[in-house]
Amino acid sequence: MKVNVTNHPLIQHKISIMRNVDTGSKEFRELASEISMLMCYEVTRELPLKEVDIQTPVAMTKGKMLAGKKMAVIPILRAGLGMVDGIVNLIPAIKIGHIGLYRDPETLNPVEYYCKLPSDISERDVLLVDPMLATGGSASAAIQFLKNYGVKNIKSVHLIAAPEGVERLNEDHPDVEVYCAALDEKLNDHGYIVPGLGDAGDRIFGTK
Ligand code: PRP
Ligand code: URA
C-alpha cells in the first residue's frame, strides 16, 4: 500500500498551529480547510488530461484540460466535514456523499449511523476524508462500505495518521492509497494519536 506524507512547508506550518491546544475552533476549522485544499493538489496529481485547441487573443495553441473523470468526496461524519470545503474549492464539480460513523469509546470499534452516497458512486473515483486515522477502524469500515457499493478506486485522505492506522489499512485494504499531512508517533491507551491534535470533531465543531 502506498502512503504519501504531503509534508510541504506550508502544510507543516498549518498543522503545527492546529496541534496547539490554544488554537480555537474558528482558526482550527479554517486550517483544516486550507490544508485539505493544499493536500488536494497532491492527491489529484495523476488526474487524466485531454488535449484541447485554444484560441488565445494572439494565436491558436494546444492546451490540456481535465478529461472529466468522475469523482466523489466522502467525509466520514462528523469530523470529515471539516475537509470537504477545501477539496470542493479545487474540484467544484465533485459529488459529495456522507458516511456517518462514530468510534465507540469503550471498544474503539466504529458504529455506523448514516450513509448517503451519489447514485452512480460505483463509477466514481472516491476521496474518503477524515482528519484522523487512529486505529484505522473507521476508515477501514468506510472503505469496505464503499467497496460493497462497487467503488474501485479509493484514496484515503487524512490530516494526521498513526502508524497503527496505516498498518490496519495496509492489512485490510492494500489497494487503497493513503495520504496524510503528518505521520505521528503512536496511539495512547485511549486510542488518541500522540502527539496528534486531540479530538478533531470536538475542535472543529466546538463541542468541548
Ligand atoms: C474520530 C475521527 C475518526 C475516528 C478515528 O471520530 O474523526 O472518524 O475518530 O479513529 P479510528 O481510526 O480509531 O477509527 P469520532 O469517533 O471521534 O467521531 P466524530 O467525528 O463524530 O467526533
Ligand atoms: N479521533 C480523534 O479525533 N483524535 C484522535 O487522536 C483519535 C481519534
PDB file of C-alpha atoms and ligand atoms in Angstrom:
ATOM      1  CA  MET A   1       0.000   0.000   0.000  1.00  0.00           C
ATOM      2  CA  LYS A   2       1.262   3.434  -0.923  1.00  0.00           C
ATOM      3  CA  VAL A   3       1.420   6.051   1.897  1.00  0.00           C
ATOM      4  CA  ASN A   4       2.012   9.647   0.851  1.00  0.00           C
ATOM      5  CA  VAL A   5       3.016  12.137   3.536  1.00  0.00           C
ATOM      6  CA  THR A   6       2.254  15.519   1.973  1.00  0.00           C
ATOM      7  CA  ASN A   7       4.582  17.489   4.225  1.00  0.00           C
ATOM      8  CA  HIS A   8       5.007  20.681   2.208  1.00  0.00           C
ATOM      9  CA  PRO A   9       6.351  23.525   4.432  1.00  0.00           C
ATOM     10  CA  LEU A  10       3.022  25.392   4.283  1.00  0.00           C
ATOM     11  CA  ILE A  11       1.216  22.245   5.416  1.00  0.00           C
ATOM     12  CA  GLN A  12       3.667  21.591   8.255  1.00  0.00           C
ATOM     13  CA  HIS A  13       3.274  25.190   9.450  1.00  0.00           C
ATOM     14  CA  LYS A  14      -0.514  24.954   9.454  1.00  0.00           C
ATOM     15  CA  ILE A  15      -0.555  21.512  11.123  1.00  0.00           C
ATOM     16  CA  SER A  16       1.597  22.913  13.953  1.00  0.00           C
ATOM     17  CA  ILE A  17      -0.976  25.644  14.597  1.00  0.00           C
ATOM     18  CA  MET A  18      -3.760  23.036  14.589  1.00  0.00           C
ATOM     19  CA  ARG A  19      -1.915  20.912  17.138  1.00  0.00           C
ATOM     20  CA  ASN A  20      -1.656  23.830  19.582  1.00  0.00           C
ATOM     21  CA  VAL A  21      -4.168  23.370  22.397  1.00  0.00           C
ATOM     22  CA  ASP A  22      -4.760  27.167  22.440  1.00  0.00           C
ATOM     23  CA  THR A  23      -5.976  27.310  18.823  1.00  0.00           C
ATOM     24  CA  GLY A  24      -9.721  27.997  18.875  1.00  0.00           C
ATOM     25  CA  SER A  25     -12.446  26.392  16.741  1.00  0.00           C
ATOM     26  CA  LYS A  26     -12.681  29.170  14.144  1.00  0.00           C
ATOM     27  CA  GLU A  27      -8.984  29.035  13.296  1.00  0.00           C
ATOM     28  CA  PHE A  28      -8.918  25.235  13.586  1.00  0.00           C
ATOM     29  CA  ARG A  29     -11.731  24.933  11.030  1.00  0.00           C
ATOM     30  CA  GLU A  30     -10.063  27.376   8.636  1.00  0.00           C
ATOM     31  CA  LEU A  31      -6.778  25.481   8.868  1.00  0.00           C
ATOM     32  CA  ALA A  32      -8.437  22.094   8.286  1.00  0.00           C
ATOM     33  CA  SER A  33      -9.987  23.514   5.144  1.00  0.00           C
ATOM     34  CA  GLU A  34      -6.768  25.171   3.920  1.00  0.00           C
ATOM     35  CA  ILE A  35      -4.654  22.048   4.498  1.00  0.00           C
ATOM     36  CA  SER A  36      -7.241  19.901   2.723  1.00  0.00           C
ATOM     37  CA  MET A  37      -7.036  22.220  -0.273  1.00  0.00           C
ATOM     38  CA  LEU A  38      -3.233  22.011  -0.303  1.00  0.00           C
ATOM     39  CA  MET A  39      -3.369  18.214   0.035  1.00  0.00           C
ATOM     40  CA  CYS A  40      -5.909  18.013  -2.781  1.00  0.00           C
ATOM     41  CA  TYR A  41      -3.231  19.409  -5.090  1.00  0.00           C
ATOM     42  CA  GLU A  42      -1.091  16.300  -4.388  1.00  0.00           C
ATOM     43  CA  VAL A  43      -3.994  13.852  -4.257  1.00  0.00           C
ATOM     44  CA  THR A  44      -5.109  14.869  -7.758  1.00  0.00           C
ATOM     45  CA  ARG A  45      -1.611  14.896  -9.275  1.00  0.00           C
ATOM     46  CA  GLU A  46      -2.382  11.990 -11.617  1.00  0.00           C
ATOM     47  CA  LEU A  47      -5.792  13.089 -12.898  1.00  0.00           C
ATOM     48  CA  PRO A  48      -6.071  12.381 -16.622  1.00  0.00           C
ATOM     49  CA  LEU A  49      -5.895  15.281 -19.066  1.00  0.00           C
ATOM     50  CA  LYS A  50      -7.069  15.694 -22.632  1.00  0.00           C
ATOM     51  CA  GLU A  51      -5.621  17.916 -25.328  1.00  0.00           C
ATOM     52  CA  VAL A  52      -7.749  20.865 -26.437  1.00  0.00           C
ATOM     53  CA  ASP A  53      -7.445  23.580 -29.087  1.00  0.00           C
ATOM     54  CA  ILE A  54      -7.427  27.108 -27.672  1.00  0.00           C
ATOM     55  CA  GLN A  55      -7.709  30.428 -29.444  1.00  0.00           C
ATOM     56  CA  THR A  56      -5.758  32.922 -27.337  1.00  0.00           C
ATOM     57  CA  PRO A  57      -6.026  36.661 -28.179  1.00  0.00           C
ATOM     58  CA  VAL A  58      -2.761  36.145 -30.095  1.00  0.00           C
ATOM     59  CA  ALA A  59      -2.754  32.686 -31.721  1.00  0.00           C
ATOM     60  CA  MET A  60      -4.198  29.204 -31.856  1.00  0.00           C
ATOM     61  CA  THR A  61      -2.488  26.783 -29.488  1.00  0.00           C
ATOM     62  CA  LYS A  62      -2.945  23.397 -27.924  1.00  0.00           C
ATOM     63  CA  GLY A  63      -3.511  23.078 -24.196  1.00  0.00           C
ATOM     64  CA  LYS A  64      -4.509  20.494 -21.601  1.00  0.00           C
ATOM     65  CA  MET A  65      -7.729  20.300 -19.660  1.00  0.00           C
ATOM     66  CA  LEU A  66      -9.117  17.742 -17.206  1.00  0.00           C
ATOM     67  CA  ALA A  67     -10.542  14.757 -19.068  1.00  0.00           C
ATOM     68  CA  GLY A  68     -13.628  14.847 -16.852  1.00  0.00           C
ATOM     69  CA  LYS A  69     -13.006  11.879 -14.558  1.00  0.00           C
ATOM     70  CA  LYS A  70     -15.998  11.340 -12.308  1.00  0.00           C
ATOM     71  CA  MET A  71     -15.065  11.870  -8.667  1.00  0.00           C
ATOM     72  CA  ALA A  72     -16.705  11.953  -5.256  1.00  0.00           C
ATOM     73  CA  VAL A  73     -15.532  13.207  -1.896  1.00  0.00           C
ATOM     74  CA  ILE A  74     -16.918  11.237   1.044  1.00  0.00           C
ATOM     75  CA  PRO A  75     -16.384  12.686   4.517  1.00  0.00           C
ATOM     76  CA  ILE A  76     -16.671  10.354   7.498  1.00  0.00           C
ATOM     77  CA  LEU A  77     -19.060  12.237   9.787  1.00  0.00           C
ATOM     78  CA  ARG A  78     -18.624  14.259  11.557  1.00  0.00           C
ATOM     79  CA  ALA A  79     -15.004  15.463  11.633  1.00  0.00           C
ATOM     80  CA  GLY A  80     -14.533  14.655   7.931  1.00  0.00           C
ATOM     81  CA  LEU A  81     -16.904  17.524   7.100  1.00  0.00           C
ATOM     82  CA  GLY A  82     -14.065  19.881   8.001  1.00  0.00           C
ATOM     83  CA  MET A  83     -12.102  18.695   4.968  1.00  0.00           C
ATOM     84  CA  VAL A  84     -14.825  18.948   2.316  1.00  0.00           C
ATOM     85  CA  ASP A  85     -14.730  22.698   1.547  1.00  0.00           C
ATOM     86  CA  GLY A  86     -11.037  22.716   0.723  1.00  0.00           C
ATOM     87  CA  ILE A  87     -11.493  19.923  -1.809  1.00  0.00           C
ATOM     88  CA  VAL A  88     -14.677  21.336  -3.339  1.00  0.00           C
ATOM     89  CA  ASN A  89     -12.902  24.676  -3.787  1.00  0.00           C
ATOM     90  CA  LEU A  90     -10.416  22.976  -6.111  1.00  0.00           C
ATOM     91  CA  ILE A  91     -12.822  20.488  -7.764  1.00  0.00           C
ATOM     92  CA  PRO A  92     -16.176  22.305  -7.919  1.00  0.00           C
ATOM     93  CA  ALA A  93     -17.868  19.548  -9.965  1.00  0.00           C
ATOM     94  CA  ILE A  94     -17.072  16.816  -7.438  1.00  0.00           C
ATOM     95  CA  LYS A  95     -20.080  14.996  -5.936  1.00  0.00           C
ATOM     96  CA  ILE A  96     -20.353  14.731  -2.156  1.00  0.00           C
ATOM     97  CA  GLY A  97     -21.524  11.658  -0.215  1.00  0.00           C
ATOM     98  CA  HIS A  98     -21.632  11.118   3.542  1.00  0.00           C
ATOM     99  CA  ILE A  99     -20.847   8.158   5.775  1.00  0.00           C
ATOM    100  CA  GLY A 100     -21.698   8.560   9.455  1.00  0.00           C
ATOM    101  CA  LEU A 101     -19.514   6.562  11.841  1.00  0.00           C
ATOM    102  CA  TYR A 102     -18.547   7.167  15.419  1.00  0.00           C
ATOM    103  CA  ARG A 103     -15.992   5.319  17.451  1.00  0.00           C
ATOM    104  CA  ASP A 104     -17.394   3.510  20.459  1.00  0.00           C
ATOM    105  CA  PRO A 105     -15.349   4.971  23.329  1.00  0.00           C
ATOM    106  CA  GLU A 106     -15.136   1.567  25.094  1.00  0.00           C
ATOM    107  CA  THR A 107     -14.359  -0.825  22.250  1.00  0.00           C
ATOM    108  CA  LEU A 108     -12.925   1.794  19.820  1.00  0.00           C
ATOM    109  CA  ASN A 109     -14.926  -0.028  17.111  1.00  0.00           C
ATOM    110  CA  PRO A 110     -16.748   2.098  14.512  1.00  0.00           C
ATOM    111  CA  VAL A 111     -20.548   2.262  14.704  1.00  0.00           C
ATOM    112  CA  GLU A 112     -22.420   3.246  11.526  1.00  0.00           C
ATOM    113  CA  TYR A 113     -25.359   5.669  11.822  1.00  0.00           C
ATOM    114  CA  TYR A 114     -25.754   7.333   8.409  1.00  0.00           C
ATOM    115  CA  CYS A 115     -25.000   6.792   4.741  1.00  0.00           C
ATOM    116  CA  LYS A 116     -25.972   8.818   1.667  1.00  0.00           C
ATOM    117  CA  LEU A 117     -23.911   8.383  -1.484  1.00  0.00           C
ATOM    118  CA  PRO A 118     -24.198   9.674  -5.075  1.00  0.00           C
ATOM    119  CA  SER A 119     -26.375   7.194  -7.033  1.00  0.00           C
ATOM    120  CA  ASP A 120     -23.575   6.470  -9.523  1.00  0.00           C
ATOM    121  CA  ILE A 121     -20.929   6.026  -6.809  1.00  0.00           C
ATOM    122  CA  SER A 122     -19.625   2.766  -8.330  1.00  0.00           C
ATOM    123  CA  GLU A 123     -18.454   4.735 -11.406  1.00  0.00           C
ATOM    124  CA  ARG A 124     -16.607   7.382  -9.402  1.00  0.00           C
ATOM    125  CA  ASP A 125     -13.097   7.689  -8.011  1.00  0.00           C
ATOM    126  CA  VAL A 126     -13.522   8.405  -4.307  1.00  0.00           C
ATOM    127  CA  LEU A 127     -11.598  10.644  -1.936  1.00  0.00           C
ATOM    128  CA  LEU A 128     -12.520   9.424   1.545  1.00  0.00           C
ATOM    129  CA  VAL A 129     -11.715  12.191   4.037  1.00  0.00           C
ATOM    130  CA  ASP A 130     -11.340  12.151   7.802  1.00  0.00           C
ATOM    131  CA  PRO A 131      -8.831  14.299   9.725  1.00  0.00           C
ATOM    132  CA  MET A 132      -7.720  11.446  11.999  1.00  0.00           C
ATOM    133  CA  LEU A 133      -6.541   7.932  11.088  1.00  0.00           C
ATOM    134  CA  ALA A 134      -6.060   6.471  14.577  1.00  0.00           C
ATOM    135  CA  THR A 135      -6.706   2.696  14.962  1.00  0.00           C
ATOM    136  CA  GLY A 136      -7.892   2.793  11.344  1.00  0.00           C
ATOM    137  CA  GLY A 137     -11.167   1.095  12.296  1.00  0.00           C
ATOM    138  CA  SER A 138     -13.390   3.902  10.990  1.00  0.00           C
ATOM    139  CA  ALA A 139     -11.554   4.328   7.683  1.00  0.00           C
ATOM    140  CA  SER A 140     -11.352   0.570   7.142  1.00  0.00           C
ATOM    141  CA  ALA A 141     -15.105   0.159   7.736  1.00  0.00           C
ATOM    142  CA  ALA A 142     -15.921   3.111   5.446  1.00  0.00           C
ATOM    143  CA  ILE A 143     -13.692   1.712   2.689  1.00  0.00           C
ATOM    144  CA  GLN A 144     -15.342  -1.709   2.978  1.00  0.00           C
ATOM    145  CA  PHE A 145     -18.711   0.009   2.763  1.00  0.00           C
ATOM    146  CA  LEU A 146     -17.696   1.812  -0.437  1.00  0.00           C
ATOM    147  CA  LYS A 147     -16.282  -1.387  -1.927  1.00  0.00           C
ATOM    148  CA  ASN A 148     -19.602  -3.122  -1.202  1.00  0.00           C
ATOM    149  CA  TYR A 149     -21.209  -0.395  -3.343  1.00  0.00           C
ATOM    150  CA  GLY A 150     -18.828  -1.280  -6.169  1.00  0.00           C
ATOM    151  CA  VAL A 151     -16.300   1.554  -5.782  1.00  0.00           C
ATOM    152  CA  LYS A 152     -12.953   0.505  -7.214  1.00  0.00           C
ATOM    153  CA  ASN A 153     -10.643   3.467  -6.807  1.00  0.00           C
ATOM    154  CA  ILE A 154     -10.385   4.931  -3.297  1.00  0.00           C
ATOM    155  CA  LYS A 155      -7.868   7.345  -1.815  1.00  0.00           C
ATOM    156  CA  SER A 156      -7.999   7.722   1.967  1.00  0.00           C
ATOM    157  CA  VAL A 157      -7.053  11.292   2.923  1.00  0.00           C
ATOM    158  CA  HIS A 158      -6.221  12.345   6.498  1.00  0.00           C
ATOM    159  CA  LEU A 159      -4.580  15.273   8.240  1.00  0.00           C
ATOM    160  CA  ILE A 160      -2.872  13.120  10.896  1.00  0.00           C
ATOM    161  CA  ALA A 161      -2.237   9.381  10.790  1.00  0.00           C
ATOM    162  CA  ALA A 162      -0.927   6.972  13.410  1.00  0.00           C
ATOM    163  CA  PRO A 163       1.329   4.073  12.351  1.00  0.00           C
ATOM    164  CA  GLU A 164      -1.298   1.690  13.783  1.00  0.00           C
ATOM    165  CA  GLY A 165      -3.956   3.110  11.434  1.00  0.00           C
ATOM    166  CA  VAL A 166      -1.698   2.900   8.407  1.00  0.00           C
ATOM    167  CA  GLU A 167      -0.869  -0.720   9.304  1.00  0.00           C
ATOM    168  CA  ARG A 168      -4.560  -1.576   9.665  1.00  0.00           C
ATOM    169  CA  LEU A 169      -5.402  -0.141   6.236  1.00  0.00           C
ATOM    170  CA  ASN A 170      -2.402  -1.916   4.755  1.00  0.00           C
ATOM    171  CA  GLU A 171      -3.763  -5.220   6.094  1.00  0.00           C
ATOM    172  CA  ASP A 172      -7.437  -4.660   5.249  1.00  0.00           C
ATOM    173  CA  HIS A 173      -7.185  -2.643   2.013  1.00  0.00           C
ATOM    174  CA  PRO A 174      -3.720  -2.818   0.445  1.00  0.00           C
ATOM    175  CA  ASP A 175      -5.163  -1.456  -2.818  1.00  0.00           C
ATOM    176  CA  VAL A 176      -6.091   1.894  -1.236  1.00  0.00           C
ATOM    177  CA  GLU A 177      -3.654   4.784  -1.374  1.00  0.00           C
ATOM    178  CA  VAL A 178      -3.269   6.739   1.882  1.00  0.00           C
ATOM    179  CA  TYR A 179      -2.480  10.449   2.104  1.00  0.00           C
ATOM    180  CA  CYS A 180      -1.675  12.286   5.326  1.00  0.00           C
ATOM    181  CA  ALA A 181      -0.131  15.620   6.222  1.00  0.00           C
ATOM    182  CA  ALA A 182       1.676  14.122   9.223  1.00  0.00           C
ATOM    183  CA  LEU A 183       2.532  10.584  10.303  1.00  0.00           C
ATOM    184  CA  ASP A 184       2.659  10.692  14.104  1.00  0.00           C
ATOM    185  CA  GLU A 185       4.344   8.540  16.720  1.00  0.00           C
ATOM    186  CA  LYS A 186       1.708   6.218  18.219  1.00  0.00           C
ATOM    187  CA  LEU A 187      -1.692   5.830  19.887  1.00  0.00           C
ATOM    188  CA  ASN A 188      -2.209   6.282  23.611  1.00  0.00           C
ATOM    189  CA  ASP A 189      -4.270   3.928  25.820  1.00  0.00           C
ATOM    190  CA  HIS A 190      -7.492   5.741  24.845  1.00  0.00           C
ATOM    191  CA  GLY A 191      -6.820   5.374  21.132  1.00  0.00           C
ATOM    192  CA  TYR A 192      -5.808   9.027  20.704  1.00  0.00           C
ATOM    193  CA  ILE A 193      -2.993   9.906  18.365  1.00  0.00           C
ATOM    194  CA  VAL A 194       0.214  11.082  20.108  1.00  0.00           C
ATOM    195  CA  PRO A 195       1.107  13.916  19.790  1.00  0.00           C
ATOM    196  CA  GLY A 196      -1.924  14.380  17.499  1.00  0.00           C
ATOM    197  CA  LEU A 197      -4.250  17.326  17.938  1.00  0.00           C
ATOM    198  CA  GLY A 198      -6.884  15.945  20.316  1.00  0.00           C
ATOM    199  CA  ASP A 199     -10.462  15.219  19.301  1.00  0.00           C
ATOM    200  CA  ALA A 200     -10.791  16.619  15.785  1.00  0.00           C
ATOM    201  CA  GLY A 201     -14.619  16.611  15.792  1.00  0.00           C
ATOM    202  CA  ASP A 202     -14.840  18.485  19.069  1.00  0.00           C
ATOM    203  CA  ARG A 203     -12.257  21.036  17.973  1.00  0.00           C
ATOM    204  CA  ILE A 204     -13.907  21.637  14.578  1.00  0.00           C
ATOM    205  CA  PHE A 205     -17.417  21.987  15.976  1.00  0.00           C
ATOM    206  CA  GLY A 206     -16.529  23.494  19.356  1.00  0.00           C
ATOM    207  CA  THR A 207     -18.361  20.781  21.262  1.00  0.00           C
ATOM    208  CA  LYS A 208     -15.908  20.565  24.170  1.00  0.00           C
TER     209      LYS A 208
HETATM  210  C1  PRP B   1     -12.805  10.308  15.098  1.00  0.00           C
HETATM  211  C2  PRP B   1     -12.175  10.671  13.776  1.00  0.00           C
HETATM  212  C3  PRP B   1     -12.269   9.382  13.018  1.00  0.00           C
HETATM  213  C4  PRP B   1     -12.076   8.348  14.098  1.00  0.00           C
HETATM  214  C5  PRP B   1     -10.665   7.861  14.006  1.00  0.00           C
HETATM  215  O1  PRP B   1     -14.176  10.322  15.007  1.00  0.00           O
HETATM  216  O2  PRP B   1     -12.803  11.742  13.125  1.00  0.00           O
HETATM  217  O3  PRP B   1     -13.504   9.191  12.355  1.00  0.00           O
HETATM  218  O4  PRP B   1     -12.286   9.003  15.347  1.00  0.00           O
HETATM  219  O5  PRP B   1     -10.465   6.824  14.876  1.00  0.00           O
HETATM  220  P1  PRP B   1     -10.151   5.340  14.394  1.00  0.00           P
HETATM  221  O6  PRP B   1      -9.116   5.453  13.324  1.00  0.00           O
HETATM  222  O7  PRP B   1      -9.610   4.715  15.659  1.00  0.00           O
HETATM  223  O8  PRP B   1     -11.406   4.719  13.948  1.00  0.00           O
HETATM  224  P2  PRP B   1     -15.125  10.169  16.307  1.00  0.00           P
HETATM  225  O9  PRP B   1     -15.467   8.754  16.535  1.00  0.00           O
HETATM  226  O10 PRP B   1     -14.485  10.907  17.455  1.00  0.00           O
HETATM  227  O11 PRP B   1     -16.455  10.864  15.837  1.00  0.00           O
HETATM  228  P3  PRP B   1     -16.746  12.405  15.449  1.00  0.00           P
HETATM  229  O12 PRP B   1     -16.100  12.674  14.132  1.00  0.00           O
HETATM  230  O13 PRP B   1     -18.224  12.418  15.360  1.00  0.00           O
HETATM  231  O14 PRP B   1     -16.207  13.282  16.532  1.00  0.00           O
HETATM  232  N1  URA B   2     -10.110  10.672  16.893  1.00  0.00           N
HETATM  233  C1  URA B   2      -9.699  11.941  17.112  1.00  0.00           C
HETATM  234  O1  URA B   2     -10.455  12.892  16.870  1.00  0.00           O
HETATM  235  N2  URA B   2      -8.461  12.140  17.569  1.00  0.00           N
HETATM  236  C2  URA B   2      -7.609  11.131  17.839  1.00  0.00           C
HETATM  237  O2  URA B   2      -6.470  11.380  18.265  1.00  0.00           O
HETATM  238  C3  URA B   2      -8.042   9.818  17.616  1.00  0.00           C
HETATM  239  C4  URA B   2      -9.306   9.607  17.117  1.00  0.00           C
END
